[in-house]
Short mmCIF file of C-alpha atoms and ligand atoms in Angstrom, two decimals:
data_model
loop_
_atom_site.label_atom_id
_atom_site.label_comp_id
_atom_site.label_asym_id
_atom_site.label_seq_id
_atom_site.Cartn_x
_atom_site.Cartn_y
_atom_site.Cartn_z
CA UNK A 5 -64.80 -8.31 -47.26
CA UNK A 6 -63.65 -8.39 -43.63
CA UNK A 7 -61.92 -11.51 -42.68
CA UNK A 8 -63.41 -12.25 -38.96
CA UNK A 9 -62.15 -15.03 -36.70
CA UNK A 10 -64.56 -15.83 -33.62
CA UNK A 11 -62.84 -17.16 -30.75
CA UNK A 12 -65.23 -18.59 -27.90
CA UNK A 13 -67.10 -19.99 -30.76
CA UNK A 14 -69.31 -22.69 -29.12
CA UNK A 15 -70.01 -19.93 -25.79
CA UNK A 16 -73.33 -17.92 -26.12
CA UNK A 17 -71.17 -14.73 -27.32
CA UNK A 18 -69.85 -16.87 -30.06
CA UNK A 19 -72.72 -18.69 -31.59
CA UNK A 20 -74.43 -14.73 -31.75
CA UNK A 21 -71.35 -13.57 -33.75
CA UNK A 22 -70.85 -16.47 -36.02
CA UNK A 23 -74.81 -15.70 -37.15
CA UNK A 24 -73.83 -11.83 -36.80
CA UNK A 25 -70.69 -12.29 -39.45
CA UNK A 26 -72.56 -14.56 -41.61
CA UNK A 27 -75.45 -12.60 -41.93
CA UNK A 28 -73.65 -9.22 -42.65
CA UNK A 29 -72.52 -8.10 -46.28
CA UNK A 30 -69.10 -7.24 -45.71
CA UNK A 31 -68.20 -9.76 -43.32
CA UNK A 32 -66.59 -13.28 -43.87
CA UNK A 33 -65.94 -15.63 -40.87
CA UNK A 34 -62.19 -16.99 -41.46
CA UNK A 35 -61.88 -18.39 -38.78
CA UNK A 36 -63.57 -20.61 -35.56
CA UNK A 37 -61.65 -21.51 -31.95
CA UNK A 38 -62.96 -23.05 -29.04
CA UNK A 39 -61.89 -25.99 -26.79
CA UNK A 40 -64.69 -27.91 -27.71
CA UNK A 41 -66.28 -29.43 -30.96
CA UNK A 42 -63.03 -28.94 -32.69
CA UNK A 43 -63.67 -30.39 -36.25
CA UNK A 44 -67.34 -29.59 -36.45
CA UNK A 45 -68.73 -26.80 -38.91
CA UNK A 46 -68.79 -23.23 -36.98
CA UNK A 47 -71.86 -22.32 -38.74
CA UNK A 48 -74.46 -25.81 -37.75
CA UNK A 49 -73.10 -25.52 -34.22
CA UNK A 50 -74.55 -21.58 -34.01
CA UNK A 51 -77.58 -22.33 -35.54
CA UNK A 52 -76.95 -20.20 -39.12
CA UNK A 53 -76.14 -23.76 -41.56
CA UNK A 54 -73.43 -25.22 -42.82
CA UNK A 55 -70.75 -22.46 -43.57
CA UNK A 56 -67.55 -24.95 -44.56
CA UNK A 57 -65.67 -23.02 -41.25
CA UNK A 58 -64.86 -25.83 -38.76
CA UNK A 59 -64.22 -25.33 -35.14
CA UNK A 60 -60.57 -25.44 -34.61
CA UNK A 61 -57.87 -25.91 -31.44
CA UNK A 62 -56.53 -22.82 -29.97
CA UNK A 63 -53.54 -24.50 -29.96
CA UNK A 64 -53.12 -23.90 -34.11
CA UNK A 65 -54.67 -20.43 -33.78
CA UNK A 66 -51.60 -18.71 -35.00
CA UNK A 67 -50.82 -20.73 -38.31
CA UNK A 68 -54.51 -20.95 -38.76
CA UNK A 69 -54.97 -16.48 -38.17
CA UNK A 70 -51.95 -16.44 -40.96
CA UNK A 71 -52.86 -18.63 -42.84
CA UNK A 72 -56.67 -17.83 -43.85
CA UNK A 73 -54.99 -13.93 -43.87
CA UNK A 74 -57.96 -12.64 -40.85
CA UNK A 75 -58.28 -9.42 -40.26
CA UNK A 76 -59.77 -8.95 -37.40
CA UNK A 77 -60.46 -11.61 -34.25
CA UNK A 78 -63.18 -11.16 -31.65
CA UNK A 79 -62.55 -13.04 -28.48
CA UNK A 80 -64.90 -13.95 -25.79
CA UNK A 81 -63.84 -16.27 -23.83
CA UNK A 82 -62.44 -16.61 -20.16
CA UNK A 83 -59.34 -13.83 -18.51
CA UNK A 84 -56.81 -17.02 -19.25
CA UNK A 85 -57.79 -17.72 -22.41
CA UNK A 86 -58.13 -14.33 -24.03
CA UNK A 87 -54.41 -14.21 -22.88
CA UNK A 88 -53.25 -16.68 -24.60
CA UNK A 89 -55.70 -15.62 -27.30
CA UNK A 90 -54.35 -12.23 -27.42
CA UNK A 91 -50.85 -13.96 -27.67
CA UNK A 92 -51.26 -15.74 -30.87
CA UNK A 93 -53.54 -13.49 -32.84
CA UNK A 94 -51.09 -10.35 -31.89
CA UNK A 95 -47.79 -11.92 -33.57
CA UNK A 96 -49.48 -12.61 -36.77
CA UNK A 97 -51.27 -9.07 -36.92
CA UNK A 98 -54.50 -9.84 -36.16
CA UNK A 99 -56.23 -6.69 -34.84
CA UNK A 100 -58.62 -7.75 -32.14
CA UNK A 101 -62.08 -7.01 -30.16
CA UNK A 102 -61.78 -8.40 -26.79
CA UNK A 103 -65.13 -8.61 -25.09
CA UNK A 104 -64.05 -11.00 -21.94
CA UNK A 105 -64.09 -9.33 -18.59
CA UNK A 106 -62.50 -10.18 -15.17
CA UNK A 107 -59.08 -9.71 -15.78
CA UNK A 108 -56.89 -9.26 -13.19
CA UNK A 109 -54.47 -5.78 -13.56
CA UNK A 110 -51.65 -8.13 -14.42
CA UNK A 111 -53.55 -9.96 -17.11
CA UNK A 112 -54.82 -6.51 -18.69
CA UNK A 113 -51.01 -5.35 -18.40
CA UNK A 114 -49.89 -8.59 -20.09
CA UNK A 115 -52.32 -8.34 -22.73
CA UNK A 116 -52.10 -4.14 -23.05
CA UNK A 117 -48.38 -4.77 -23.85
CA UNK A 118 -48.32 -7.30 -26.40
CA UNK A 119 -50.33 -5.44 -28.27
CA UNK A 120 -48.50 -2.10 -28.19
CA UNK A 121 -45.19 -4.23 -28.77
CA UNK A 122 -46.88 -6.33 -32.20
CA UNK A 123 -48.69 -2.70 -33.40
CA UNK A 124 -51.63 -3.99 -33.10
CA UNK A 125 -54.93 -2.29 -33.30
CA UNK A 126 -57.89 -3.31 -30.55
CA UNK A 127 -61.24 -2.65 -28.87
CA UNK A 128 -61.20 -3.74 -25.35
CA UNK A 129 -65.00 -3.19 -23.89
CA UNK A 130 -66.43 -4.70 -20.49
CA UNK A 131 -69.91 -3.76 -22.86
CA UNK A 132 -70.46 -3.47 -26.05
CA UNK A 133 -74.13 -2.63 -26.07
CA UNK A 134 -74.59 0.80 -27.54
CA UNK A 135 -77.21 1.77 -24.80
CA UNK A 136 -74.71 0.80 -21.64
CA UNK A 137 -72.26 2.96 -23.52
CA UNK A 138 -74.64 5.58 -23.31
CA UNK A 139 -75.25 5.48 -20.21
CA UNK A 140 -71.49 5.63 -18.91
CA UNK A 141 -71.97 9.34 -20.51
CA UNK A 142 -75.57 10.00 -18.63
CA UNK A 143 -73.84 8.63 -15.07
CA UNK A 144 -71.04 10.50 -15.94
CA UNK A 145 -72.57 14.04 -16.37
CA UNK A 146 -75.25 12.61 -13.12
CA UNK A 147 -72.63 12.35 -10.61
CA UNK A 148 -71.41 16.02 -11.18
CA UNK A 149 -74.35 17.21 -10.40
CA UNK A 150 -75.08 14.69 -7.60
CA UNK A 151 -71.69 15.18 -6.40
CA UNK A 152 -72.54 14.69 -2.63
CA UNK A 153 -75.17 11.90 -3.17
CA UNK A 154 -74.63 8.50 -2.08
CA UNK A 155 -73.99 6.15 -4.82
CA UNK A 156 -74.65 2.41 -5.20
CA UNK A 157 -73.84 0.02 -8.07
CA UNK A 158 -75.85 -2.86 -8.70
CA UNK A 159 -75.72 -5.33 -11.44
CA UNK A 160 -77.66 -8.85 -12.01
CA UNK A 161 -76.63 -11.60 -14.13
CA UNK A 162 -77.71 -15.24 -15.63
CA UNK A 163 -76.93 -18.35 -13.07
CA UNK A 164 -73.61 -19.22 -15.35
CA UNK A 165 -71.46 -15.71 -15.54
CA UNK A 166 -68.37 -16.32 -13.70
CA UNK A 167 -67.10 -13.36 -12.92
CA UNK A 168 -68.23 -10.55 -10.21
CA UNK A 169 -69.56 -7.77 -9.93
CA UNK A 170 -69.49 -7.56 -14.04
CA UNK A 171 -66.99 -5.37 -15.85
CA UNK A 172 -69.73 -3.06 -16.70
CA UNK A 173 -70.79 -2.52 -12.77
CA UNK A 174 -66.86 -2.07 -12.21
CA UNK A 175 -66.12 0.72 -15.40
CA UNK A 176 -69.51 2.42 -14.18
CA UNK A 177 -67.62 2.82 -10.92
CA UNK A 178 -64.45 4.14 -12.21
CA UNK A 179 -66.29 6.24 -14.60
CA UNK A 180 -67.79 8.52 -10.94
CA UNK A 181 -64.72 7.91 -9.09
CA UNK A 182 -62.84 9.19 -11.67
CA UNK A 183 -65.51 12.29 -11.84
CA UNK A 184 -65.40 12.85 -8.53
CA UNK A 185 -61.77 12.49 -7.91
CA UNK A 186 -61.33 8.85 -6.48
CA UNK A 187 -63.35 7.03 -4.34
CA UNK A 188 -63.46 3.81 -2.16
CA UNK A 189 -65.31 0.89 -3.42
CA UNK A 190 -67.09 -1.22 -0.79
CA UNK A 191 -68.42 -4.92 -2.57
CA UNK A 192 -71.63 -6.25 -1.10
CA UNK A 193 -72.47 -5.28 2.77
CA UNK A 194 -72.74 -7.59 5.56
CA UNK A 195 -72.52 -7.54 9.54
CA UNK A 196 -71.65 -4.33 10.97
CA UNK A 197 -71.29 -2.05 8.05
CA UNK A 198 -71.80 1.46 8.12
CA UNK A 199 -71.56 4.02 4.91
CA UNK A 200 -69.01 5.61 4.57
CA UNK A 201 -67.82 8.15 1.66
CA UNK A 202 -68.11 5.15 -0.80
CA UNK A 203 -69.05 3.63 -3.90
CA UNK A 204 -71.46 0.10 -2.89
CA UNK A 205 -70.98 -1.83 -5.75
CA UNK A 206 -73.70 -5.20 -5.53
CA UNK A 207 -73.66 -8.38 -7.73
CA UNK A 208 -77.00 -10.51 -8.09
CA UNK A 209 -76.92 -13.90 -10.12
CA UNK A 210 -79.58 -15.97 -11.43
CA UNK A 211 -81.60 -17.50 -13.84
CA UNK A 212 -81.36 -16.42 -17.36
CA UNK A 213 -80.92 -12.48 -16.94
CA UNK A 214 -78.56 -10.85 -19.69
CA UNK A 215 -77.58 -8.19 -17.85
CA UNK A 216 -79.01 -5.12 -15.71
CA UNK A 217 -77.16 -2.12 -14.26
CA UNK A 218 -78.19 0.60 -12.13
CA UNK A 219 -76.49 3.37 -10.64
CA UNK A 220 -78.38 4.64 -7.86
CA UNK A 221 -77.73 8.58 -6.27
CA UNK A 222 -79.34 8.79 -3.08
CA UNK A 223 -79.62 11.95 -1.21
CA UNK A 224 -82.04 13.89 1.77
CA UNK A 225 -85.31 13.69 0.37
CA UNK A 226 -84.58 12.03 -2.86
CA UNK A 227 -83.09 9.57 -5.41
CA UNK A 228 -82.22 9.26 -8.84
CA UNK A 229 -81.72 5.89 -10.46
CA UNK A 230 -80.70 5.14 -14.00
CA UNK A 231 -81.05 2.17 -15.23
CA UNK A 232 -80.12 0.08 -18.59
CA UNK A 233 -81.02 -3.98 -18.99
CA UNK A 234 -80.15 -6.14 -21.65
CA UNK A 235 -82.57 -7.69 -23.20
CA UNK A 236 -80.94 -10.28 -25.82
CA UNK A 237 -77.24 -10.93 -25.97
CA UNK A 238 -77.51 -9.38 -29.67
CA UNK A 239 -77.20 -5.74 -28.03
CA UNK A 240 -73.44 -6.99 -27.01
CA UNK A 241 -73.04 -8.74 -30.66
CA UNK A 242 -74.05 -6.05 -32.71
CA UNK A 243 -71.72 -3.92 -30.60
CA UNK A 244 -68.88 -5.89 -31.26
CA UNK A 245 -69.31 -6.59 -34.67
CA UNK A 246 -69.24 -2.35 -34.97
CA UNK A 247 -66.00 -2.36 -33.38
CA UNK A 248 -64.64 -5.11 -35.62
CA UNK A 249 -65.72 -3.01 -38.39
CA UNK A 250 -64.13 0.61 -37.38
CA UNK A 251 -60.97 -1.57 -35.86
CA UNK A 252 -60.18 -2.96 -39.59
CA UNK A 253 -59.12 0.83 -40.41
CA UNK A 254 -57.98 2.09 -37.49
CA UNK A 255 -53.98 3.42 -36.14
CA UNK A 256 -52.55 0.88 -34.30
CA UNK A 257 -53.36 1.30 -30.88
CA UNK A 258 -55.77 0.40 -27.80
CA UNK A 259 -59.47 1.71 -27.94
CA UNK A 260 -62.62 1.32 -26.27
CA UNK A 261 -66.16 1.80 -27.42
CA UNK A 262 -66.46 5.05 -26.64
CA UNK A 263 -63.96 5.69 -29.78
CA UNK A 264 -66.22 3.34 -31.63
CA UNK A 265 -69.09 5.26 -30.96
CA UNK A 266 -67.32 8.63 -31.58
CA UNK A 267 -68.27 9.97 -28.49
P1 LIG B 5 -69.43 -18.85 -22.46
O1 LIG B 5 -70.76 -19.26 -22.99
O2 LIG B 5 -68.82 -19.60 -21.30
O3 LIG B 5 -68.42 -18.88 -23.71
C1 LIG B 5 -67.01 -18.87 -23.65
C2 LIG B 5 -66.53 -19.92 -24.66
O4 LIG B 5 -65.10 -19.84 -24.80
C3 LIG B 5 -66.85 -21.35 -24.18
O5 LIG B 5 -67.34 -22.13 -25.24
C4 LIG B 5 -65.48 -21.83 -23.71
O6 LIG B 5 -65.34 -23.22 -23.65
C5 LIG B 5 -64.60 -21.19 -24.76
N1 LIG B 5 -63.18 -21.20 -24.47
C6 LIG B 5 -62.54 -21.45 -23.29
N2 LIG B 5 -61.20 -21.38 -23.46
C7 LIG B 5 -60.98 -21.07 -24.77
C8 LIG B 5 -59.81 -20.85 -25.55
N3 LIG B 5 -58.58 -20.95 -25.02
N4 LIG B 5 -59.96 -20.50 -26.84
C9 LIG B 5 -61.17 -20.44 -27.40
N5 LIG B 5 -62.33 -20.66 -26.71
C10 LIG B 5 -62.23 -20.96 -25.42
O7 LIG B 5 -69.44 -17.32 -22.04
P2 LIG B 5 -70.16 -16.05 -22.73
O8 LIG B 5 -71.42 -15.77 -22.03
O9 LIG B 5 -70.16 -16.20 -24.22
O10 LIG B 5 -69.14 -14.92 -22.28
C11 LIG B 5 -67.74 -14.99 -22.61
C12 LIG B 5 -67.01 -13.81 -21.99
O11 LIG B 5 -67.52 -12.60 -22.57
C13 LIG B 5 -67.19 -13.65 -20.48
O12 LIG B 5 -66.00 -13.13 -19.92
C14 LIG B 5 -68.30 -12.63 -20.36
O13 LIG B 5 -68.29 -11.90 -19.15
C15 LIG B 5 -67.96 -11.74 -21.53
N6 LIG B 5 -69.06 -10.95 -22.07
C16 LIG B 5 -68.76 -9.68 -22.43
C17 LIG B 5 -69.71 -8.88 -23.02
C18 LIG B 5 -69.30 -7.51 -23.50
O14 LIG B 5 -70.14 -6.80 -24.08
N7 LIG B 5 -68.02 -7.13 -23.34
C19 LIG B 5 -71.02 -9.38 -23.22
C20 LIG B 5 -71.31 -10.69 -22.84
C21 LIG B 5 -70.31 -11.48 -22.28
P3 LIG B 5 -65.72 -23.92 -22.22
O15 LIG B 5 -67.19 -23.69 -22.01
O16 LIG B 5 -65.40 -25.33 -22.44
O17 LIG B 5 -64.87 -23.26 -21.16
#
């Protein structure tokens, strides 16, 4: 059995991985963190039944990793706290899945290096949906053929996400800069605001969307538009709980989904 720790337990993320990892065969949650409800059972707060895991400070989270011997820790929570997070669970040899986005470069730094220094293995994803994966590839292999399209990124998002425009909307960026050999990125449009050689990238919020990206390639004539939308948060938990099953047996090391998925 995999010992799992879920950290960001009482979040939406959390709740769908404590029922994920209680659910699966060859899973066993070892561990629950979250600023809130500390003391009550992991399992009734997520919906799944009493599972004799309570919620516990992230203050402890080291002595409490070492002590119930996890494995592997899956963190989704805020940029701050995943640093902290990534702190704690690194010194005791936790491997980790890190599914938070909106770091800032120094925060991914900070966190990159602690776990090259502990070696440490971990998944660090802006997505973890299989499908979004997939379509990093399609936009990929698009914008070589598109090469002198225009190309706008839009994403839209439930009323409560904090950070924009979403990881996902930012790596789908880098993925055709990076193809194309760099480009600018130009966030949202207002007053006078012409186009230049650019990547638009465009953040919508509301209500209770999971998540919906679209590249766009616009040209004379025509347009191309790929699209992928989240339906249930589960397409991120399944994800995740993939990666905290290939992590377990992996070189230390930092990967992304991509090596997950073997593509
Ligand atoms: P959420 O509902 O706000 O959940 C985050 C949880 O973490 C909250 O319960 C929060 O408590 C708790 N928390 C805050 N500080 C903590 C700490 N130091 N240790 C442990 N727990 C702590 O958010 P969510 O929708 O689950 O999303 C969480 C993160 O995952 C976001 O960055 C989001 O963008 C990202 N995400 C990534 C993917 C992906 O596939 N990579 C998919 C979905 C979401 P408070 O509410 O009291 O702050």
């Amino acid at each position: 059995m995999i010992k799992a720790a879920v950290s960001g337990a009482y979040g939406r993320m959390g709740k769908m991985l404590i029922d994920n990892i209680v659910n699966s065969d060859d899973f066993e949650l070892s561990a629950a963190f979250d600023i809130f409800n500390i003391g009550n059972d992991a399992g009734e707060l997520s919906g799944v039944g009493t599972v004799g895991v309570p919620i516990s400070d992230p203050e402890n989270m080291g002595e409490i990793l070492a002590d119930t011997n996890t494995d592997v820790m899956i963190d989704f929570t805020a940029p701050d706290a995943t640093v902290q997070n990534v702190t704690a669970a690194s010194e005791n040899g936790v491997n980790l899945v890190i599914g938070t986005t909106g770091f800032t470069e120094e925060q991914r730094n900070t966190i990159e290096q602690f776990i090259m220094k502990n070696n440490n293995s971990a998944v660090i994803a802006p997505n973890y949906s299989v499908g979004v994966n997939v379509f990093f590839k399609m936009i990929k292999e698009m914008s070589r053929y598109l090469s002198d399209y225009d190309v706008e990124v839009l994403e839209a998002h439930h009323n409560n996400k904090k950070d924009a425009p979403s990881g996902t909307a930012l790596k789908a960026a880098d993925v055709i800069s990076e193809t194309l050999g760099g480009k600018k990125y130009v966030y949202g449009r207002q007053g006078h605001a012409p186009r230049g050689d650019e990547i638009g990238i465009h953040a919508v919020r509301g209500g209770d969307i999971v998540g919906e990206h679209t590249v766009l390639f616009a040209g004379e004539g025509e347009r191309m538009e790929i699209k992928h939308q989240a339906g249930s948060r589960q397409a991120f938990a399944g994800g995740a709980i993939k990666a905290a099953r290939w992590i377990t047996g992996a070189k230390p090391g930092i990967y992304t989904m991509e090596d997950v998925l073997g593509f």
